[in-house]
Structure formats: C-alpha cells, structure tokens
Coordinates of C-alpha atoms in Angstrom, one line a residue:
M1 CA 186.5 -5.4 137.2
P2 CA 183.6 -4.0 135.3
S3 CA 181.2 -1.9 137.1
T4 CA 177.7 -3.1 138.0
G5 CA 176.2 -0.6 135.5
N6 CA 178.3 -2.1 132.6
L7 CA 177.5 -5.5 133.6
L8 CA 173.7 -4.8 133.6
S9 CA 173.9 -3.0 130.4
R10 CA 175.5 -6.1 128.7
L11 CA 173.0 -8.5 130.3
F12 CA 169.9 -6.4 129.9
P13 CA 170.2 -4.2 126.9
S14 CA 167.2 -2.5 125.6
P15 CA 165.1 -5.4 124.4
R16 CA 163.6 -5.8 120.9
R17 CA 160.0 -6.6 121.0
C18 CA 159.4 -10.3 120.1
V19 CA 155.9 -11.7 119.7
V20 CA 155.9 -15.4 120.7
A21 CA 152.7 -17.5 120.7
P22 CA 152.8 -19.8 123.9
A23 CA 151.0 -22.5 122.1
L24 CA 153.5 -22.4 119.0
I25 CA 156.5 -22.5 121.6
A26 CA 154.9 -25.7 123.1
M27 CA 154.6 -27.2 119.6
L28 CA 158.3 -26.4 118.8
L29 CA 159.4 -27.8 122.1
M30 CA 157.5 -31.2 121.7
G31 CA 160.3 -33.8 122.1
V32 CA 162.8 -31.6 123.7
T33 CA 164.0 -32.8 127.1
P34 CA 164.0 -29.8 129.7
A35 CA 167.6 -29.0 130.8
T36 CA 168.5 -29.2 134.6
A37 CA 171.2 -27.4 136.2
Q38 CA 173.4 -29.4 138.4
R39 CA 172.6 -29.0 142.1
P40 CA 175.3 -29.4 144.7
H41 CA 174.9 -32.1 147.3
G42 CA 173.3 -30.9 150.6
G43 CA 173.1 -27.9 150.5
E44 CA 151.2 -8.2 141.2
T45 CA 148.1 -8.2 142.5
G46 CA 148.0 -5.2 140.2
A47 CA 150.5 -3.5 138.2
A48 CA 150.9 0.1 136.8
T49 CA 150.1 1.1 133.3
E50 CA 153.0 0.4 131.0
V51 CA 154.5 3.0 128.4
A52 CA 153.5 1.7 125.1
D53 CA 156.2 0.0 123.1
K54 CA 157.4 0.9 119.7
P55 CA 156.6 -1.1 116.7
A56 CA 158.3 -4.5 116.6
N57 CA 161.6 -5.0 114.7
A58 CA 161.9 -7.9 112.3
P59 CA 162.9 -10.9 114.4
L60 CA 166.1 -13.0 114.0
S61 CA 165.9 -16.4 112.6
G62 CA 166.7 -19.3 114.8
D63 CA 170.1 -19.8 113.4
E64 CA 170.9 -16.1 113.6
A65 CA 169.9 -16.1 117.2
A66 CA 171.8 -19.0 118.3
E67 CA 175.0 -17.2 116.9
R68 CA 174.3 -13.9 118.6
P69 CA 175.7 -13.0 122.1
V70 CA 173.5 -12.8 125.1
T71 CA 173.2 -9.0 124.7
A72 CA 171.8 -9.2 121.2
I73 CA 168.9 -11.7 121.5
P74 CA 165.4 -10.2 121.6
L75 CA 163.2 -11.0 124.7
P76 CA 159.8 -12.8 124.6
E77 CA 157.6 -10.1 126.1
R78 CA 154.3 -9.8 124.2
R79 CA 151.2 -12.0 124.0
P80 CA 150.0 -13.0 120.5
A81 CA 147.0 -11.0 119.5
G82 CA 144.8 -13.7 118.0
R83 CA 141.8 -15.1 119.9
K84 CA 138.4 -16.8 119.4
A85 CA 135.7 -14.8 117.9
A86 CA 133.3 -13.4 120.4
S87 CA 129.7 -13.0 120.2
S88 CA 128.1 -9.7 120.2
A89 CA 126.7 -10.5 123.8
A90 CA 130.2 -11.4 124.9
D91 CA 131.5 -8.2 123.4
A92 CA 129.0 -6.1 125.3
S93 CA 130.0 -8.0 128.5
N94 CA 133.5 -7.3 127.9
N95 CA 132.8 -3.6 127.5
Q96 CA 131.1 -3.5 130.8
S97 CA 133.8 -5.3 132.6
D98 CA 137.5 -4.3 131.6
R99 CA 138.9 -7.4 133.1
A100 CA 139.3 -10.8 131.4
T101 CA 138.9 -13.8 133.5
P102 CA 141.7 -16.4 133.8
A103 CA 139.4 -18.9 131.9
E104 CA 138.8 -16.2 129.1
L105 CA 142.5 -15.7 128.8
R106 CA 143.2 -19.5 128.7
D107 CA 140.5 -19.9 125.9
R108 CA 142.0 -17.5 123.5
E109 CA 143.8 -18.9 120.4
P110 CA 147.2 -17.4 119.6
A111 CA 147.7 -16.4 116.0
I112 CA 150.5 -18.9 114.7
T113 CA 152.3 -17.4 111.7
P114 CA 155.5 -17.8 109.9
E115 CA 156.8 -14.6 111.7
A116 CA 155.7 -16.0 115.1
A117 CA 157.5 -19.2 114.3
V118 CA 160.7 -17.2 113.6
A119 CA 160.2 -15.2 116.9
A120 CA 159.6 -18.5 118.9
A121 CA 162.8 -20.0 117.5
A122 CA 164.9 -17.0 118.6
A123 CA 163.2 -17.0 122.0
I124 CA 164.3 -20.7 122.5
A125 CA 167.8 -19.9 121.5
D126 CA 167.8 -16.9 123.9
A127 CA 166.4 -19.1 126.9
R128 CA 169.1 -21.5 126.4
I129 CA 171.8 -18.8 126.4
C130 CA 170.3 -17.3 129.5
E131 CA 170.2 -20.6 131.3
A132 CA 173.9 -21.1 130.5
E133 CA 174.5 -17.6 132.2
L134 CA 172.7 -18.8 135.2
T135 CA 174.9 -21.8 135.5
R136 CA 178.0 -19.7 135.1
R137 CA 176.9 -17.6 138.0
G138 CA 176.5 -20.5 140.2
V139 CA 172.6 -20.4 140.4
T140 CA 171.0 -23.8 141.1
F141 CA 167.7 -24.4 139.3
T142 CA 165.8 -26.6 137.1
V143 CA 163.9 -26.0 133.7
G144 CA 160.4 -27.1 133.4
D145 CA 158.0 -27.9 130.6
S146 CA 157.0 -24.8 128.6
I147 CA 153.6 -23.5 129.8
S148 CA 150.9 -22.7 127.1
E149 CA 147.5 -21.3 128.2
G150 CA 145.9 -19.4 125.5
D151 CA 147.2 -15.8 126.0
C152 CA 149.3 -17.0 129.1
G153 CA 152.3 -18.9 129.1
V154 CA 156.1 -19.3 130.0
L155 CA 158.8 -20.4 127.8
R156 CA 161.1 -23.0 129.6
P157 CA 160.1 -21.9 133.1
I158 CA 162.9 -21.6 135.7
E159 CA 162.4 -23.0 139.1
L160 CA 164.9 -21.5 141.4
D161 CA 166.7 -23.4 144.2
R162 CA 169.6 -21.2 145.3
L163 CA 170.9 -17.9 144.0
S164 CA 174.5 -17.2 143.3
S165 CA 174.8 -15.3 146.6
G166 CA 173.6 -18.3 148.5
V167 CA 170.2 -16.9 149.2
T168 CA 167.4 -19.6 148.9
I169 CA 163.9 -19.3 147.7
A170 CA 161.1 -20.4 150.2
Q171 CA 158.8 -21.9 147.6
P172 CA 158.7 -23.0 143.8
T173 CA 159.0 -20.4 141.1
Q174 CA 157.9 -20.5 137.4
L175 CA 159.8 -17.7 135.8
L176 CA 161.1 -16.5 132.4
C177 CA 164.8 -17.2 132.5
R178 CA 165.6 -13.3 132.0
S179 CA 163.4 -12.7 135.0
A180 CA 165.3 -15.2 137.1
L181 CA 168.6 -13.6 135.9
A182 CA 167.5 -10.2 136.9
L183 CA 166.5 -11.5 140.4
D184 CA 169.9 -13.1 141.0
I185 CA 171.6 -9.9 139.9
W186 CA 169.4 -7.9 142.2
V187 CA 169.8 -10.0 145.3
A188 CA 173.7 -10.2 144.9
S189 CA 174.3 -6.6 144.0
S190 CA 171.7 -5.0 146.2
V191 CA 169.9 -7.1 148.8
V192 CA 173.0 -8.9 150.3
P193 CA 175.1 -5.8 150.6
A194 CA 172.2 -3.7 152.1
A195 CA 171.6 -6.3 154.8
Q196 CA 175.3 -6.3 155.6
A197 CA 175.2 -2.5 155.9
Q198 CA 172.1 -2.3 158.0
F199 CA 172.2 -5.5 159.9
P200 CA 175.8 -6.4 160.7
G201 CA 176.1 -10.1 161.5
D202 CA 172.7 -11.0 160.5
A203 CA 173.0 -11.9 156.8
V204 CA 170.0 -12.4 154.4
T205 CA 169.6 -16.2 153.7
A206 CA 166.2 -16.6 152.0
F207 CA 163.2 -14.7 150.7
R208 CA 159.6 -15.6 150.2
H209 CA 157.7 -14.6 147.2
A210 CA 153.9 -14.0 146.8
S211 CA 153.6 -15.1 143.2
T212 CA 155.6 -15.8 140.0
Y213 CA 153.5 -17.3 137.0
V214 CA 149.8 -16.7 137.2
C215 CA 147.4 -16.7 134.3
R216 CA 145.3 -13.5 134.8
S217 CA 144.7 -9.9 133.8
R218 CA 145.9 -7.0 136.0
S219 CA 143.6 -6.0 138.9
S220 CA 143.8 -2.4 137.7
G221 CA 142.4 -3.0 134.2
S222 CA 142.0 -5.2 131.0
R223 CA 145.7 -5.6 130.1
I224 CA 147.2 -8.9 130.8
S225 CA 149.4 -9.3 133.8
E226 CA 153.2 -9.8 133.5
H227 CA 152.7 -12.6 135.9
A228 CA 150.7 -14.3 133.0
R229 CA 154.1 -14.3 130.9
G230 CA 156.4 -15.4 133.7
S231 CA 158.0 -11.9 133.6
A232 CA 157.1 -11.0 137.1
V233 CA 157.8 -11.9 140.8
D234 CA 156.2 -10.5 143.9
V235 CA 158.7 -10.4 146.7
A236 CA 157.0 -10.6 150.2
D237 CA 159.6 -10.9 152.8
F238 CA 163.2 -11.8 153.7
G239 CA 164.6 -14.4 156.3
F240 CA 167.9 -13.8 158.1
A241 CA 170.5 -16.0 159.7
S242 CA 169.2 -15.0 163.2
G243 CA 165.8 -16.7 162.1
R244 CA 163.8 -13.2 162.0
R245 CA 161.8 -12.4 158.9
L246 CA 161.4 -8.8 157.6
G247 CA 158.2 -8.3 155.5
V248 CA 158.0 -5.8 152.6
E249 CA 155.8 -3.1 154.1
K250 CA 156.0 0.4 155.4
Q251 CA 158.7 0.9 157.9
A252 CA 159.3 3.1 160.7
D253 CA 160.9 6.4 159.7
G254 CA 164.7 6.5 160.4
S255 CA 164.8 2.8 161.1
S256 CA 167.5 0.4 159.8
E257 CA 164.5 -1.6 158.2
Q258 CA 163.3 1.5 156.3
A259 CA 166.9 2.2 155.0
F260 CA 167.3 -1.6 154.0
Q261 CA 164.0 -1.5 152.1
R262 CA 164.8 1.7 150.3
K263 CA 168.2 0.7 149.4
I264 CA 167.0 -2.8 147.7
R265 CA 164.0 -1.0 146.1
E266 CA 166.4 1.6 144.4
G267 CA 168.8 -1.4 143.4
A268 CA 166.0 -3.3 141.8
C269 CA 165.4 -0.5 139.2
G270 CA 167.7 -1.5 136.4
P271 CA 167.8 -5.2 136.5
F272 CA 163.9 -5.0 136.5
K273 CA 162.1 -2.6 134.4
T274 CA 159.0 -2.2 136.6
V275 CA 159.4 -1.8 140.5
L276 CA 156.3 -1.2 142.6
G277 CA 155.9 -1.6 146.3
P278 CA 154.7 0.0 149.5
G279 CA 153.5 3.6 148.8
T280 CA 152.8 2.9 145.1
D281 CA 149.1 1.8 145.7
A282 CA 147.0 -0.3 147.9
D283 CA 147.7 -3.3 145.8
H284 CA 151.5 -3.1 146.5
A285 CA 151.4 -2.3 150.2
T286 CA 152.9 -5.7 151.4
H287 CA 155.2 -6.7 148.5
F288 CA 157.5 -5.6 145.7
H289 CA 156.2 -6.3 142.4
L290 CA 159.2 -6.7 140.0
D291 CA 159.1 -7.4 136.3
I292 CA 161.2 -7.2 133.1
A293 CA 158.5 -5.9 130.6
A294 CA 160.1 -4.0 127.7
R295 CA 159.5 -0.2 127.6
R296 CA 160.1 2.5 125.0
N297 CA 163.8 3.4 124.7
G298 CA 164.7 0.9 127.5
A299 CA 162.9 3.2 130.0
T300 CA 162.0 1.9 133.5
Y301 CA 158.9 2.4 135.7
C302 CA 159.9 2.5 139.4
K303 CA 157.4 4.1 141.7

C-alpha cells in the first residue's frame, strides 16, 4: 500500500498558477447541468500573508487538460486582475482603507481574455476529475452552480454530506473541489486516527465549520480572502459518538485534548497549504483556518 506521503504527492502536486475569471467560468458553464454524487439511503476571519507566487506558466487547453491525469492539471487559484475604473476620490478612499468591502469586490469586472478562456476550460476539466476522485473515495456530495461575484467566486462548488471516513458535516459547504478533497484526506488520515489514540471508544462522528465560501477581503489587509475563492474552510469543533463536542481552542497543557488538537493540526499541513489556528493570532483563537492557496515551490504556511 502506498504511503500517505506518496498519496498526497500524487493528489496534491505543486500547483501551476491558473488565472480564472469567475464570470467567464459561469459563461462557459451555461447550459451545463451540475453533477450529483449518489447518496446512500439513510444514512478566516483573517489569514496570514502569503508567499508571492512565481509567474504563471502557459495554461493547458481544454482538450489537453481533459487528457491529463489528476496530478497534472493546474488548480484555479488566483482572481482576475480586471476591475472597473475608479474615480480619484475612490482611489484616495482606498488608500486610506486597505480593505475592500464585499460590495466593492462583487462590483469588479474580471478581465475576459482568450488566455483566461483556456484557463477556465482547464479548470472545468480538473473539477470533473476531482469530483470523480471524491466519488471513488466514497464521499457523498452534490455539485452546485458555479458562483461568480466580481472578484469572488467558486467553480462548481462542492456541498459535502458525508466524508469517506463516515464523518458528517454539520452545515452546508461551498468549496472548490480540491479543498473538499484535501478535507477528506485530512479527516481520514489525521483526525479519525488521532481521536482513536487519544479518546479510545469515543470516535469522531462530525465536525462543524465556521465558514467556507464568503466574498470578502482578509481582515488583516487588502488582499482577497481565500474564502472568496472557495479555497478555505474554518473548522470550529468536532462531535463525538458520546455526544460531547470539542472546540478548536487553547487546550490544557498535557491533556488528551491538547494532544489531539496538536496531532490533527500537524496532519493538516500537507493536504492544505495554509494552516492557522489557536496561537497564530487573535483572529484564529477559536478555529483552524485551512486553505489550498498555491505557494512558491509548493511551500506550506503552517503556523
């Protein structure tokens, strides 16, 4: 059986940068019926500064992307640079406040170019490959209509019902498929085993998130939040078979809760490229912020 490290390297190679206009994706998807995975019967308020990405490589065409394996397709990570022209008064206002409001983000017009069209086609092909992988792993989910709100948006957002480990999600999600896949890998390979080790006989059965897709800037600055791309999930707490809930927060030194939280936090760094939580800063004192934002040379930011 391949090691977890080898599995992650195949499923999450260092991503090639791919500029995808949400509005363009929505145009390309017009008339396409969202796929639905078969369900069995029954049963960042802020984020740390990213390392700058390298210049984008030339994107694959749609046909090339469809023929490439899951490890070779570029991920849709970056927002389009185009926006409506701003007045000098608006520019002065933006200089005084380094955060764009959600309304301002939604009002921006993406640059729709032939290059962006090629990237969008590749992203759609990758999303379908990723969705097939979720199905193969046994995840139950549905695929929603693509979201396009100016600089914000999610291609074929995934609403998770139950992960391959049997863990359920307490409320709806709107996640990029690659983020949903990272979440499933993390829960199966880290969260479930850590619970078994620290709380014998009391398995993790569910978790609650604080947010997935939200159109907004980061609370720490002007850069757009990974939540605005569907790349991020904020994990708030875990539910156990006994009925108790364990929140993501500072735990007592030497406790089983502390050991569990430390182990799953370490395990998130790999499937996810950014891992923030209690001790990072005040914004992350009560949840884990996990996202798959591309970084230089495939690096991670786990703090």
